[in-house]
Coordinates of N, CA, C and O in Angstrom, one line a residue:
X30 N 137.7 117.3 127.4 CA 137.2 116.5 126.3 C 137.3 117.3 125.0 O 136.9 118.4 124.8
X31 N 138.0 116.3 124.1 CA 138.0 117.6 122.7 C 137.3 117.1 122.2 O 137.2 115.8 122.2
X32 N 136.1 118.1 121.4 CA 134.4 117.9 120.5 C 134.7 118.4 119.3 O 135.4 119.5 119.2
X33 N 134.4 118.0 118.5 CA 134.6 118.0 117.0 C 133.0 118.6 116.5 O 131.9 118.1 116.8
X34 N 133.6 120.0 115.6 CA 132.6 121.0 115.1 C 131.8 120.5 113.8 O 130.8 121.1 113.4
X35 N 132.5 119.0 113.2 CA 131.9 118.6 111.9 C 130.5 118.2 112.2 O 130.2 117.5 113.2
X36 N 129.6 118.8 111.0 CA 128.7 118.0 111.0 C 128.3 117.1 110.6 O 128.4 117.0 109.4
X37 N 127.6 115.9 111.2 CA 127.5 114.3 111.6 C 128.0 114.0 112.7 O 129.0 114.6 113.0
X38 N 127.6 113.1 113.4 CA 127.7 112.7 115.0 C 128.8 112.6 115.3 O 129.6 112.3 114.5
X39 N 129.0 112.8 116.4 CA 130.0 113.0 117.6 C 129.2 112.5 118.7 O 128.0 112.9 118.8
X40 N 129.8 111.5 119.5 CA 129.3 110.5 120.2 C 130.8 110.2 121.0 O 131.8 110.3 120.4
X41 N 130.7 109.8 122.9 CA 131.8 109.5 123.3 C 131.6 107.8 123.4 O 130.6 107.2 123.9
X42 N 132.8 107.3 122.6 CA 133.1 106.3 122.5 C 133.9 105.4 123.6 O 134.8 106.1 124.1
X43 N 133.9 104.6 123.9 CA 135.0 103.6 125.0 C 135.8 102.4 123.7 O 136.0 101.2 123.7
X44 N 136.0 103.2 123.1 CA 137.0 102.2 122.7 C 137.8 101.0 123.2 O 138.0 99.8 122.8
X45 N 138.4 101.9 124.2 CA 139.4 101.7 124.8 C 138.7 101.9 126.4 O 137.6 102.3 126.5
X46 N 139.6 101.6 127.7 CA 139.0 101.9 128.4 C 139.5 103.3 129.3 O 138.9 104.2 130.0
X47 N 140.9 103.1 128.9 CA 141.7 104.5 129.1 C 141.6 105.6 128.1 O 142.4 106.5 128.3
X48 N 140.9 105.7 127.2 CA 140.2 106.2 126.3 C 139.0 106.8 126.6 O 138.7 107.8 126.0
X49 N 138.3 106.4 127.5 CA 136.9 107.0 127.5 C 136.9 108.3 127.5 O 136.0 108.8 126.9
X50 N 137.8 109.3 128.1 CA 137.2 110.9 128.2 C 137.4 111.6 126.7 O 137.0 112.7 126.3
X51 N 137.9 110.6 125.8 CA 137.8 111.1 124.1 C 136.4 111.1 123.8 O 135.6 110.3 124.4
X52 N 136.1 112.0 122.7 CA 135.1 111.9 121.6 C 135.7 111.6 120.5 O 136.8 112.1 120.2
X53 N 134.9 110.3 119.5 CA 135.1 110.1 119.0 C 133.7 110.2 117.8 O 132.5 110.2 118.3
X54 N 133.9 110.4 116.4 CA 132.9 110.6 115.4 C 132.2 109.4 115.3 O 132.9 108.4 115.1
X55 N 130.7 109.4 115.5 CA 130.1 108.5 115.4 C 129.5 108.5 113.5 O 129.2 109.6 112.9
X56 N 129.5 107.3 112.9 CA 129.4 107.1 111.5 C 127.6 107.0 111.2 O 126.9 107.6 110.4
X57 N 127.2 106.2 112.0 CA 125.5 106.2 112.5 C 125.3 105.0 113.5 O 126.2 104.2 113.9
X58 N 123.9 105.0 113.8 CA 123.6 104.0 114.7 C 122.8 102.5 114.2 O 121.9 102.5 113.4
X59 N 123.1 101.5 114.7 CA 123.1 100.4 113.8 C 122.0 99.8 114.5 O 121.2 99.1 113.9
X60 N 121.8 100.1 116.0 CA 120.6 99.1 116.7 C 120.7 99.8 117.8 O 121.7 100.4 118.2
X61 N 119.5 99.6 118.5 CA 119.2 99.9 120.2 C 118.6 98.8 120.9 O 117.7 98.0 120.6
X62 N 119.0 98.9 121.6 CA 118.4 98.1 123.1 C 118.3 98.6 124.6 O 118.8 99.7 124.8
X63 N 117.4 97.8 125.8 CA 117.7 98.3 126.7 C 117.9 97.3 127.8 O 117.2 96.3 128.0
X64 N 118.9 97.7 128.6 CA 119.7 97.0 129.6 C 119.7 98.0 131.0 O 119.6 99.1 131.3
X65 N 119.9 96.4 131.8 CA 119.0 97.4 133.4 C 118.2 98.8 132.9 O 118.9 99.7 133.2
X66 N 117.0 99.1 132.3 CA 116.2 99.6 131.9 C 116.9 100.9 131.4 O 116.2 101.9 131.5
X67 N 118.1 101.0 130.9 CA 118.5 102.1 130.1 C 118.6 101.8 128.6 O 118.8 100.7 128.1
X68 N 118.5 103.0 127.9 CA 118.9 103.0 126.4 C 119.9 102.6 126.2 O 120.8 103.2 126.8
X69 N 120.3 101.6 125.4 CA 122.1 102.3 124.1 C 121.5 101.7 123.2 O 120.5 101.1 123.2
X70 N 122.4 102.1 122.4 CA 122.2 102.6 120.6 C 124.1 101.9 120.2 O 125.2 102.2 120.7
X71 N 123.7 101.0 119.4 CA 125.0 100.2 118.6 C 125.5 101.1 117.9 O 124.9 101.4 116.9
X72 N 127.2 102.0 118.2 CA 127.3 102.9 117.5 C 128.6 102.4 116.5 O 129.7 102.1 116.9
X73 N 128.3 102.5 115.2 CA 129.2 102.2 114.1 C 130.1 103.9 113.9 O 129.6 104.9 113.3
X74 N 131.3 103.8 114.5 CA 132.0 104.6 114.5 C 133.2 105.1 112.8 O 133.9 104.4 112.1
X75 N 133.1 106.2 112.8 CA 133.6 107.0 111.4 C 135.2 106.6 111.6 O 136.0 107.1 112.4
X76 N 135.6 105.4 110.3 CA 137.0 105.4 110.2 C 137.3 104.2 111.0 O 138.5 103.9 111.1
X77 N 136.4 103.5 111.4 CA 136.6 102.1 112.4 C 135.5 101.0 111.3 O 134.5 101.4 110.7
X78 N 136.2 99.4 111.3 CA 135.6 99.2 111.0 C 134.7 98.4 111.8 O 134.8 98.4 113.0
X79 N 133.6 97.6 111.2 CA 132.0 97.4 111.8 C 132.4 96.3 112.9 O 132.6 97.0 113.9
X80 N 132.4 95.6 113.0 CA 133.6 95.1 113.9 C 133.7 96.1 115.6 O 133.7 95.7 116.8
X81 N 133.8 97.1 115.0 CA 134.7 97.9 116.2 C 133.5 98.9 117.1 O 133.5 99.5 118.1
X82 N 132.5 98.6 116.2 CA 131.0 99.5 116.9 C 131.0 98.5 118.4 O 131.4 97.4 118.7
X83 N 130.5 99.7 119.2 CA 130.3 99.6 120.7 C 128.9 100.1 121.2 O 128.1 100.9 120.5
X84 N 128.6 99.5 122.4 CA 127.0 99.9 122.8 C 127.3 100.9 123.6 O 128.0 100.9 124.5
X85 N 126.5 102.3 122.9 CA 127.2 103.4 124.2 C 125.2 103.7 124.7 O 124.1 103.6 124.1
X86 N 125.8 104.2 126.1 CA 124.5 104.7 127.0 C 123.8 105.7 126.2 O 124.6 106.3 125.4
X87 N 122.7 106.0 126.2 CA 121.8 107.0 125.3 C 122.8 108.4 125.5 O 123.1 109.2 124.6
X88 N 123.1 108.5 126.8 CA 123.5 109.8 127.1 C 124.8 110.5 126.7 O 125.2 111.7 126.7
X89 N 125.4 109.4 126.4 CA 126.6 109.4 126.0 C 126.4 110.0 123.8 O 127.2 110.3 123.0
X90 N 125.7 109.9 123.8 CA 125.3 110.7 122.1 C 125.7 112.1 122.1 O 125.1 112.6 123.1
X91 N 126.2 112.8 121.7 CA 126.1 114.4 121.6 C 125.4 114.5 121.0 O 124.4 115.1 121.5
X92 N 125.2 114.3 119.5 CA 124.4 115.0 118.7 C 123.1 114.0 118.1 O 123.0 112.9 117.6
X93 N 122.3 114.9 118.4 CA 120.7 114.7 118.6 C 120.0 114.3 117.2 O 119.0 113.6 117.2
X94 N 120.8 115.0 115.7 CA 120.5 114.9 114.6 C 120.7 113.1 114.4 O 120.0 112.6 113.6
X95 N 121.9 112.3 115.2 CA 122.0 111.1 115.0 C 121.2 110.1 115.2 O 121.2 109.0 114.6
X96 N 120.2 110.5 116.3 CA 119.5 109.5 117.1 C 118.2 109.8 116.1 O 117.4 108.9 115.8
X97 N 118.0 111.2 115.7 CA 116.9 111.6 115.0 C 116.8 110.5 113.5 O 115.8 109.8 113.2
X98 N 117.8 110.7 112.9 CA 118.0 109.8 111.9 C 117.8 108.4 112.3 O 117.0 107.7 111.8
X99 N 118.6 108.0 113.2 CA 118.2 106.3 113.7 C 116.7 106.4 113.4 O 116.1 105.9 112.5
X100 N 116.0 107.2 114.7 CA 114.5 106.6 114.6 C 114.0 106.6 113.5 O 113.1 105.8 113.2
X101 N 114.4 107.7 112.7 CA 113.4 107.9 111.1 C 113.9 106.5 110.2 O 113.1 105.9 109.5
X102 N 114.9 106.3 110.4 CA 115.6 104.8 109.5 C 114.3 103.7 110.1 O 113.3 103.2 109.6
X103 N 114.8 103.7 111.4 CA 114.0 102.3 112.1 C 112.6 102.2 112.2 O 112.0 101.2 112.6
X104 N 111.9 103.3 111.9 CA 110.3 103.4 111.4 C 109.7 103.1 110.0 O 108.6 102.9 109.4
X105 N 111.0 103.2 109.7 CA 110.5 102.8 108.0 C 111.2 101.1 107.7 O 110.9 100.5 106.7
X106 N 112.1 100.5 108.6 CA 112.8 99.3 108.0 C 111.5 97.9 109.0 O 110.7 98.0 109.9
X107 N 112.0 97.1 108.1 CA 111.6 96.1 109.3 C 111.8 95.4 109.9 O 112.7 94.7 109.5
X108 N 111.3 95.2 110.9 CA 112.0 94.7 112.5 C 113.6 94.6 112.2 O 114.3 95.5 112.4
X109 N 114.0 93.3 111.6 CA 115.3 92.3 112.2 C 116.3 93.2 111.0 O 117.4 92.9 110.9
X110 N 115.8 94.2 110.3 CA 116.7 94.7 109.3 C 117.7 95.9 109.6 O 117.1 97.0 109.8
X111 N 119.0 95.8 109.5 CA 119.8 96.3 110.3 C 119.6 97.8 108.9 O 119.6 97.4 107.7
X112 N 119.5 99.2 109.2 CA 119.8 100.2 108.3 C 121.7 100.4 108.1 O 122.6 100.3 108.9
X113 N 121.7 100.8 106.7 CA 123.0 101.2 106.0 C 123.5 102.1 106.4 O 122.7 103.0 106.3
X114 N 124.6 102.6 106.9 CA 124.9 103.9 107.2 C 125.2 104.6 106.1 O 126.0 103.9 105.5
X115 N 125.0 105.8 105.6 CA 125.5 106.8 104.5 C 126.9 106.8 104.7 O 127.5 107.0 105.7
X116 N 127.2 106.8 103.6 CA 128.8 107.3 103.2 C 128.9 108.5 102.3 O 130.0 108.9 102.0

């Protein structure tokens, strides 16, 4: 699996399905839900457009500062309001 040292998220993406053992840069997280009683998080991916965001399993996040930021966004917006991702 090649992981990318930048910082801002890195998240494994399924793009594709013969793709999945890539990491790809996550841009931020757009929404969560839970299915058969697990997390995912709507991930709007760096360089793809919005369109191209995919629901990945919680566990599937590497970086922890991403999900950190989700929740700090989603405690301050309300309910049905989707947060902007930084550019």
């Amino acid at each position: 699996i090649e992981e990318r040292s930048e910082a801002g998220a890195a998240a494994i993406g399924q793009l594709e399905e013969h793709q999945e053992d890539q990491v790809y840069e996550a841009e931020c997280i757009r929404a969560q839900r839970k299915r058969k009683g697990r997390l995912e998080y709507l991930v709007k991916w760096q360089g793809y457009k919005e369109a191209d965001s995919t629901w990945e399993p919680a566990e599937h996040i590497l970086d922890d500062c991403l999900v950190q930021l989700w929740e700090a966004t989603r405690a301050s917006q309300p309910k049905r309001s989707r947060p902007q991702c930084k550019r």
